Coordinates of C-alpha atoms in Angstrom, one line a residue:
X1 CA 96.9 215.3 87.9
X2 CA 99.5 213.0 89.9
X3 CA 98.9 209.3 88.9
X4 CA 98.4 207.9 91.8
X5 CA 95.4 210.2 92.5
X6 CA 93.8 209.1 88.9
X7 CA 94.8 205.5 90.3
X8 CA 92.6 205.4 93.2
X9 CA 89.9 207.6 91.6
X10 CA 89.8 204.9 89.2
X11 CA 89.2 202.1 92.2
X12 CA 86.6 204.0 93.8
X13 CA 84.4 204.8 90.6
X14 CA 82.7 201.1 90.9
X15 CA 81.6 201.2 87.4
X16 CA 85.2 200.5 86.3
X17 CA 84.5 197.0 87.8
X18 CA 85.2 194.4 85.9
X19 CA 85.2 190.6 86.6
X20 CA 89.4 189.1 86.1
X21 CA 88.8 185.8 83.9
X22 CA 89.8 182.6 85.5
X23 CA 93.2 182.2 82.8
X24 CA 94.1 186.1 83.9
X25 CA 93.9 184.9 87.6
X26 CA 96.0 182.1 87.3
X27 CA 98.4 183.9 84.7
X28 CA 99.0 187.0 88.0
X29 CA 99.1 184.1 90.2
X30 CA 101.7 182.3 88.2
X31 CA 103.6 185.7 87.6
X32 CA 104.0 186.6 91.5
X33 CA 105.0 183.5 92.7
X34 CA 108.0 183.9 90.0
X35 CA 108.8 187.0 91.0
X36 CA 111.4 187.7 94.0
X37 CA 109.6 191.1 94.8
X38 CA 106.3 190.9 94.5
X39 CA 104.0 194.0 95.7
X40 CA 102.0 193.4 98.8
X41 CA 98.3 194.1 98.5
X42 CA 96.2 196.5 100.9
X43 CA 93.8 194.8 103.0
X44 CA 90.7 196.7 104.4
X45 CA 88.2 194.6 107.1
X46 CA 84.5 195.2 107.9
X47 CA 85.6 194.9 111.5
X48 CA 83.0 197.8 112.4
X49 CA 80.5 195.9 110.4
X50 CA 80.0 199.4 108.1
X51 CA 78.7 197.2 105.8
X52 CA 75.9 193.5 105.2
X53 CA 78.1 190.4 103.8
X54 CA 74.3 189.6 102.5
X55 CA 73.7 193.0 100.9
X56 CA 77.3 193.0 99.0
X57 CA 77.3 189.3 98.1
X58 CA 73.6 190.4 96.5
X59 CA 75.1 193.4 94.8
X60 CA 77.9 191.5 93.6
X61 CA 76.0 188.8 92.1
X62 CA 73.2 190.7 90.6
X63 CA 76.2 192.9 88.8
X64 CA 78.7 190.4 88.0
X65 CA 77.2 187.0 88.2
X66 CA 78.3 184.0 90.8
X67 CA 81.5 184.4 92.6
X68 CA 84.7 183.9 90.3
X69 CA 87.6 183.7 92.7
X70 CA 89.8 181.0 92.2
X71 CA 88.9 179.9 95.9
X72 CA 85.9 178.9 94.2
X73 CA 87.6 175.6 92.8
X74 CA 89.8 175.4 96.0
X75 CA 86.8 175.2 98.8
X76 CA 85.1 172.3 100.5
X77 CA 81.8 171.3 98.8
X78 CA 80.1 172.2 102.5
X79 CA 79.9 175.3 104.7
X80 CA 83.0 174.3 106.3
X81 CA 85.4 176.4 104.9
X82 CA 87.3 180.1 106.3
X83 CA 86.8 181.5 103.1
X84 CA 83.5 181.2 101.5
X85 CA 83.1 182.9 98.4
X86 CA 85.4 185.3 96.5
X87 CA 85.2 187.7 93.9
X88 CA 88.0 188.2 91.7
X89 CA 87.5 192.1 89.7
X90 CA 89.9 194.8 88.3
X91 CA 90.0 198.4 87.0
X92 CA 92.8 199.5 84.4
X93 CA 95.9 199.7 87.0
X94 CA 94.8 197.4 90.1
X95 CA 93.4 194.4 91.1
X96 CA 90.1 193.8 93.2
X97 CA 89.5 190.6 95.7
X98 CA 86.2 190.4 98.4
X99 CA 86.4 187.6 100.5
X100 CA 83.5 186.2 102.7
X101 CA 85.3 184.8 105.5
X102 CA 83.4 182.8 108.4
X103 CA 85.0 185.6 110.4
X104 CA 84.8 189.3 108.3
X105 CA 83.8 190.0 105.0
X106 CA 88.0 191.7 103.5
X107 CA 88.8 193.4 100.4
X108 CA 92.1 192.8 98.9
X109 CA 93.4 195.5 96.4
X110 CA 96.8 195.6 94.7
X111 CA 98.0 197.9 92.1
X112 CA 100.2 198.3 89.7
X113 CA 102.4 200.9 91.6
X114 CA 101.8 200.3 95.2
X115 CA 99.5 203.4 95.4
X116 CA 98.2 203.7 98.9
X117 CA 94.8 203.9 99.7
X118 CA 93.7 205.9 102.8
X119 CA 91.2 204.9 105.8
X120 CA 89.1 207.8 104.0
X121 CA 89.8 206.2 100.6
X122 CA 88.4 202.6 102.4
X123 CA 85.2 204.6 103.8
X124 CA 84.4 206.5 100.5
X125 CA 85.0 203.0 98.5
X126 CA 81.8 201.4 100.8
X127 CA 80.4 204.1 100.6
X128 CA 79.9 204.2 97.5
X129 CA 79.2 200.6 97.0
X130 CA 76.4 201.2 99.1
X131 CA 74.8 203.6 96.9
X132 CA 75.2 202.0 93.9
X133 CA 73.0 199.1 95.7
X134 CA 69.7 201.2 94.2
X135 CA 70.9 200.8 91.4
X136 CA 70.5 197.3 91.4
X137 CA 67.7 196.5 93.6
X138 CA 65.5 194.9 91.5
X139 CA 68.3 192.4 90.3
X140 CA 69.2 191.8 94.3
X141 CA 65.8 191.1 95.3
X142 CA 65.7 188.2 92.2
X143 CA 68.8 187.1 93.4
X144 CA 68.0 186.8 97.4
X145 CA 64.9 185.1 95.8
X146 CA 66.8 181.8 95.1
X147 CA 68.1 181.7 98.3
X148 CA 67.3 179.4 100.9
X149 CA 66.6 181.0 104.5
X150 CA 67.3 178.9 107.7
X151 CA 67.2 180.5 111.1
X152 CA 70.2 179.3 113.3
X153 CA 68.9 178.4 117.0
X154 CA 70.8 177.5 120.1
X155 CA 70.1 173.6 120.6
X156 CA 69.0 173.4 124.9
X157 CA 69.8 169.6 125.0
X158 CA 73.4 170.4 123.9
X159 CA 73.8 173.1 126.2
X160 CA 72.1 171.0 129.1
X161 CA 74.1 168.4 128.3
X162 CA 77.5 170.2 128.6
X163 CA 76.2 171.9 131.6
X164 CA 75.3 168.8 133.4
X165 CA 78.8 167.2 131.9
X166 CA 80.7 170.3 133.5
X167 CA 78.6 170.1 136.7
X168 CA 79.4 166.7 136.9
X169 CA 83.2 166.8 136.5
X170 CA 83.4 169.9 139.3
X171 CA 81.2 167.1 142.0
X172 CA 83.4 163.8 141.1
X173 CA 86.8 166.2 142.4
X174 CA 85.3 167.4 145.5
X175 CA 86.9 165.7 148.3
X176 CA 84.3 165.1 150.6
X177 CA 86.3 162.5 153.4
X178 CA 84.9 164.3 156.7
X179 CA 87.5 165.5 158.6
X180 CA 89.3 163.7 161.4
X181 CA 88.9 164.9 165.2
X182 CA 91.3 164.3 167.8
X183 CA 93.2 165.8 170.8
X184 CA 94.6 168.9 169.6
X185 CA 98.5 168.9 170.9
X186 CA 99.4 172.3 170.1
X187 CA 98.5 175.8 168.7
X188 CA 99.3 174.7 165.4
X189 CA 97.1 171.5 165.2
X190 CA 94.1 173.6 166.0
X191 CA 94.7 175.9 162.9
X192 CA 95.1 173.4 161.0
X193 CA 92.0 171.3 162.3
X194 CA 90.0 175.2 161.6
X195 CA 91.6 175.1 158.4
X196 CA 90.5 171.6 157.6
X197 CA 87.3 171.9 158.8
X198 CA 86.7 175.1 156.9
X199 CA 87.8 173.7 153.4
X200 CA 85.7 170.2 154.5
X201 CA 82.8 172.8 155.0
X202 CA 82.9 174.3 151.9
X203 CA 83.7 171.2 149.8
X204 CA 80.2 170.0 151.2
X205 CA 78.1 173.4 150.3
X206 CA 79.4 173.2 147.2
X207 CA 78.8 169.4 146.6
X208 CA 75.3 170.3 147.5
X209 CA 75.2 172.9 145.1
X210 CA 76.0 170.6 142.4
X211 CA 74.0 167.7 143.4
X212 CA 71.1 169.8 143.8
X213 CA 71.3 171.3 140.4
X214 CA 72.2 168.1 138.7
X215 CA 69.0 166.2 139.9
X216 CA 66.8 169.3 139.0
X217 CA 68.3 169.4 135.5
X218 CA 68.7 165.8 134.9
X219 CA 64.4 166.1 133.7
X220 CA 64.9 168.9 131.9
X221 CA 67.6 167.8 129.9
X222 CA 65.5 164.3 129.1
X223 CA 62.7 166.7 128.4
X224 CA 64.7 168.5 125.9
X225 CA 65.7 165.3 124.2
X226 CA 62.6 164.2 123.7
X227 CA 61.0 167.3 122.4
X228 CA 64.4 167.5 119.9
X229 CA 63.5 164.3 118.3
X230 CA 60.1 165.3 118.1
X231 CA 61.1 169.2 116.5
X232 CA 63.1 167.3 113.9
X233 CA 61.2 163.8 113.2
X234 CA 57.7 164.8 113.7
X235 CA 55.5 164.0 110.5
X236 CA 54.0 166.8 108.6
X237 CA 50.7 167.2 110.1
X238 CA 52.7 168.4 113.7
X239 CA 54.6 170.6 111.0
X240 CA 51.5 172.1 109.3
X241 CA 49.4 172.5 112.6
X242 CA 51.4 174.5 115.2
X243 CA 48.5 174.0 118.0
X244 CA 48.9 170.3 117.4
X245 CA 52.5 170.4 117.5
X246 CA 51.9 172.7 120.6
X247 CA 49.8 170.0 122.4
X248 CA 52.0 167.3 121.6
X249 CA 55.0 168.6 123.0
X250 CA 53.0 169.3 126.7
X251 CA 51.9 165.6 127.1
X252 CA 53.2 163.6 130.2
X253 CA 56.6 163.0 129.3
X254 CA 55.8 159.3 129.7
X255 CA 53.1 159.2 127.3
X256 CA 55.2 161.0 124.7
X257 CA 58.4 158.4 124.9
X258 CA 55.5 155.7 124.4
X259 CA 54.0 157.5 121.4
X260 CA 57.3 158.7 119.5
X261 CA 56.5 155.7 117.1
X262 CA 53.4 157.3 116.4
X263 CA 54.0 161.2 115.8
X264 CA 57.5 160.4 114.7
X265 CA 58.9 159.2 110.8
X266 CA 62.2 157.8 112.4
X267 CA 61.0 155.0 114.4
X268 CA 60.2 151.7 113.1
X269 CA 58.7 150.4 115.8
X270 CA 57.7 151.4 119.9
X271 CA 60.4 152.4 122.5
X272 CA 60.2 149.2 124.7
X273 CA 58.9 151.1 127.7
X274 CA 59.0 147.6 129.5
X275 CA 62.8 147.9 129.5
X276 CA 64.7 148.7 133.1
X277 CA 65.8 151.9 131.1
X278 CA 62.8 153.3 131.0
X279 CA 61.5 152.0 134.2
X280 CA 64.3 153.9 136.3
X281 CA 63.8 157.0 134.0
X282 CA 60.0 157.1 135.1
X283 CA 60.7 156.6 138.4
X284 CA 63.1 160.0 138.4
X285 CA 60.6 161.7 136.5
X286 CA 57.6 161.4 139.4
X287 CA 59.8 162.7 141.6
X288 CA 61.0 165.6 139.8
X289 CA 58.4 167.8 140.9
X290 CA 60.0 168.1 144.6
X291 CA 63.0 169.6 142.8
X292 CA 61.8 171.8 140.1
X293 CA 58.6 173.2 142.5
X294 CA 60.2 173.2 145.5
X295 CA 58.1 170.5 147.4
X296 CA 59.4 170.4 150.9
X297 CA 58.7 167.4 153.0
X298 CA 60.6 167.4 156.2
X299 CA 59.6 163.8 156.4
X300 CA 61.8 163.0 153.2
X301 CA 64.7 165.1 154.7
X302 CA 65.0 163.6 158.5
X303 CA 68.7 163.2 159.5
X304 CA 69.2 162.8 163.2
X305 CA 66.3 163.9 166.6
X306 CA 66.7 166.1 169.3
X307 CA 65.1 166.5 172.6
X308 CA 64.7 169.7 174.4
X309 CA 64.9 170.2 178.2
X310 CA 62.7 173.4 179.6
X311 CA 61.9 174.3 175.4
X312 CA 65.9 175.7 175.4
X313 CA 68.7 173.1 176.4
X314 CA 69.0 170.5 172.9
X315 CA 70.0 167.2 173.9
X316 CA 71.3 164.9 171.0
X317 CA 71.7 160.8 171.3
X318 CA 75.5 161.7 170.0
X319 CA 78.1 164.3 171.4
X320 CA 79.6 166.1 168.4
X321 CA 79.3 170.1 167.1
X322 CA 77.1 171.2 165.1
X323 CA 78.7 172.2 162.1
X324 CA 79.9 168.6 161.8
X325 CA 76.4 167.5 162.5
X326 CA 74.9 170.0 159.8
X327 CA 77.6 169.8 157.5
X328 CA 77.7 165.7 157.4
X329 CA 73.8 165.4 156.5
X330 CA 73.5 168.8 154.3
X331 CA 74.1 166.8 151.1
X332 CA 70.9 164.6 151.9
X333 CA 68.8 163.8 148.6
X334 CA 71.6 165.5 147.1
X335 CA 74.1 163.1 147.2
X336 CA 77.0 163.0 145.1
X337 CA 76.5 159.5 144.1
X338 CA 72.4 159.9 143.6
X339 CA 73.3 163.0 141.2
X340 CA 75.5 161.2 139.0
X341 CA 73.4 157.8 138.9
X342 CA 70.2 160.0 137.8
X343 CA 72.6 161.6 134.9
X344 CA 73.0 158.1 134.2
X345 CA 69.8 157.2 134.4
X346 CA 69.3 159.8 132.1
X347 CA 71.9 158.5 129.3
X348 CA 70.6 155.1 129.3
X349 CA 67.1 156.4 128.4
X350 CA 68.6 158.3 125.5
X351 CA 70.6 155.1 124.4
X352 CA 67.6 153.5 124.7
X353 CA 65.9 155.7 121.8
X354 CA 68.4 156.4 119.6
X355 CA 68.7 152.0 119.5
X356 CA 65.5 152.3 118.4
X357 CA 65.7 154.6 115.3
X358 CA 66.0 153.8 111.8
X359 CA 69.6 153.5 110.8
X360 CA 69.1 156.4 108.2
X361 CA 67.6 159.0 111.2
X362 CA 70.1 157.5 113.9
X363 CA 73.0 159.1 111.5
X364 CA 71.2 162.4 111.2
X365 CA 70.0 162.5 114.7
X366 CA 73.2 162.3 116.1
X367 CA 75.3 164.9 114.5
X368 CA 71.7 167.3 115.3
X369 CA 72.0 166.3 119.2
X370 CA 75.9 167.5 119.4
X371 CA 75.3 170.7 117.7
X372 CA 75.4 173.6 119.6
X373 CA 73.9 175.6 116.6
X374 CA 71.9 174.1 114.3
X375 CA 69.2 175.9 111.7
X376 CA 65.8 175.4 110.4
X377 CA 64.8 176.0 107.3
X378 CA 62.0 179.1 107.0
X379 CA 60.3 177.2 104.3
X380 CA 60.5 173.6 104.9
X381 CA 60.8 173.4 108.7
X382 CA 63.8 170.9 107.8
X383 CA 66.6 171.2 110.8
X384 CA 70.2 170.7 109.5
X385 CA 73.9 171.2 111.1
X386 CA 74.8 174.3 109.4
X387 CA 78.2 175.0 110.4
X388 CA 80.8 172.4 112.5
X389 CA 80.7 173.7 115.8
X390 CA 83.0 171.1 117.3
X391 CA 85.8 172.5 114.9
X392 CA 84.9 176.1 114.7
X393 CA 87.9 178.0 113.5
X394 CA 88.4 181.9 111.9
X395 CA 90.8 183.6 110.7
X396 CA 91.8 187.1 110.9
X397 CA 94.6 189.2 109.6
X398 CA 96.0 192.0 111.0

């Protein structure tokens, strides 16, 4: 039989697994980097996802014990880290590494001869991992047992947030200055007065696009604050009792910023509701309702009178078109600067409370807010920042 046919038979039998001591590791690692021609391993990818990273780290550590890769001693003390966990393992002629990446569990395999392995070679070795898990599902289910399960959850205040922040930049480079009219002088100054007016036009939809979508979000994202620091700082009989928790989080918004003191563990004292902070804030809020339901009152919305002659001849105080006329006034209630001081409005109340936390909570509070993905834990209810999201990196090799 050729040897490197005994080789990889010897790689995909599993049971000739067998962990690579730490001093071996170091010893091959010391032996390489010595040597001018070293022999590239083979590198196979669960891009397909054929295969769990849960299921395989289970199998791996029920068989073998905790991961032994000398990444192990090299990786941050956190989840932030590309590789996560490595197992080091070899048969009699080749060399064995799994990595669990942040981006795709790899295997790493070098031998002693440079034997090749085949893309059927790479299926049957899964493969046959996967069967062997059986084997050893008692021992996996002990080991999943000492786990701790969170459930990762996108955060809506974050994604409001950014939302409103994006929203926000588009309005502020709108150029909204209403175009000039005069005495056209040629063919060319009335194109360009069409063109003008055109872009003027759109600039203003879109303005009121934006403005209107600001002030209906502005509530929601203060609602979404509010019940964030309730989700993570509410005291354990709102954790314990789901239809209290429930009732809690539907109260006037009002009464809830007045009460956080009350149902929460990271305030020392009341939100001073007195302040002009949370005076404006309640003033947007009552007035939210003609956004988010729609409320029309033409009343609220008057812009300019006409008078009709024999019910069809309009007759306005002043002489101008009426796309200027329409287009000057569509913005009303919607106004670039009422959309952005209601954002603000918005951010002061949130200053507001987080001045009012604990310095301990304040810390926690604040990396929980900016996370675009936090987690819960299953058991405890505990929310944590899992993984940095403002620094989210992966690496790949191809």
């Amino acid at each position: 039989m050729y040897k490197w046919y005994i080789m990889i038979d010897q790689i995909l039998n599993i049971d000739n697994w067998q962990l690579v001591p730490m001093e071996k590791q170091v010893a091959i690692a010391k032996q390489n980097s010595e040597k001018k021609e070293n022999l590239p391993a083979q590198g196979w990818q669960n891009i397909s996802r054929t295969i769990s990273p849960l299921a395989l780290y289970k199998y791996l550590n029920a068989r073998f014990g905790p991961p032994n890769g000398f990444v192990m001693f090299l990786k941050n003390p956190t989840s932030d880290n590309i590789i996560h966990w490595q197992y080091a393992l070899s048969t009699k002629d080749s060399f064995i590494n799994i990595w669990g990446k942040t981006s795709v569990l790899e295997f790493s395999i070098k031998t002693s001869d440079n034997t090749t392995l085949s893309n059927n070679d790479w299926d049957a070795l899964v493969s046959n991992i996967k069967k062997d898990f059986k084997k050893y599902d008692k021992e996996m289910k002990e080991v999943q047992s000492k786990f701790e399960q969170w459930s990762l959850f996108i955060n809506p205040f974050t994604r409001i947030e950014h939302t409103l922040q994006g929203y926000i930049q588009q309005l502020e480079k709108l150029n909204l200055e209403e175009v000039q009219t005069g005495t056209p002088k040629s063919k060319e100054d009335i194109n360009k007065y069409q063109k003008d007016l055109e872009k003027w036009t759109k600039n203003i939809s879109k303005a009121a696009s934006l403005g209107t979508t600001i002030r209906m979000l502005c509530p929601v994202m203060a609602e979404s604050f509010i019940n964030l620091i309730l989700l993570v700082f509410r005291k354990d009989e709102y954790k314990n009792d789901e239809r209290l928790y429930e009732g809690l989080i539907r109260d006037h918004i009002d009464i809830r910023v007045k009460t956080l003191h009350l149902h929460c563990t990271c305030f020392p004292n009341q939100i001073d509701y007195s302040s002009n902070a949370f005076k404006k804030f309640h003033t947007l809020m009552n007035k939210r309702n003609d956004f988010l339901h729609g409320n029309i009152d033409p009343y609220k919305l008057i812009v300019e009178d006409v008078w009709f002659d024999q019910n069809t001849i309009p007759l306005f105080e002043n002489d101008e078109g009426m796309i200027r006329r329409m287009m000057r006034n569509y913005c009303t209630n919607v106004e670039r600067s009422k959309a952005i001081e209601d954002f603000q409005t918005i951010s002061d109340l949130i200053e507001l409370i987080l001045m009012a936390m604990d310095s301990n909570s304040l810390k926690i509070f604040v990396q929980l807010m900016s996370d675009r993905m936090p987690g819960i834990n299953k058991k405890t209810k505990r929310l944590g920042v899992l993984f940095p999201s403002d620094k989210l990196v992966e690496g790949f090799v191809y």
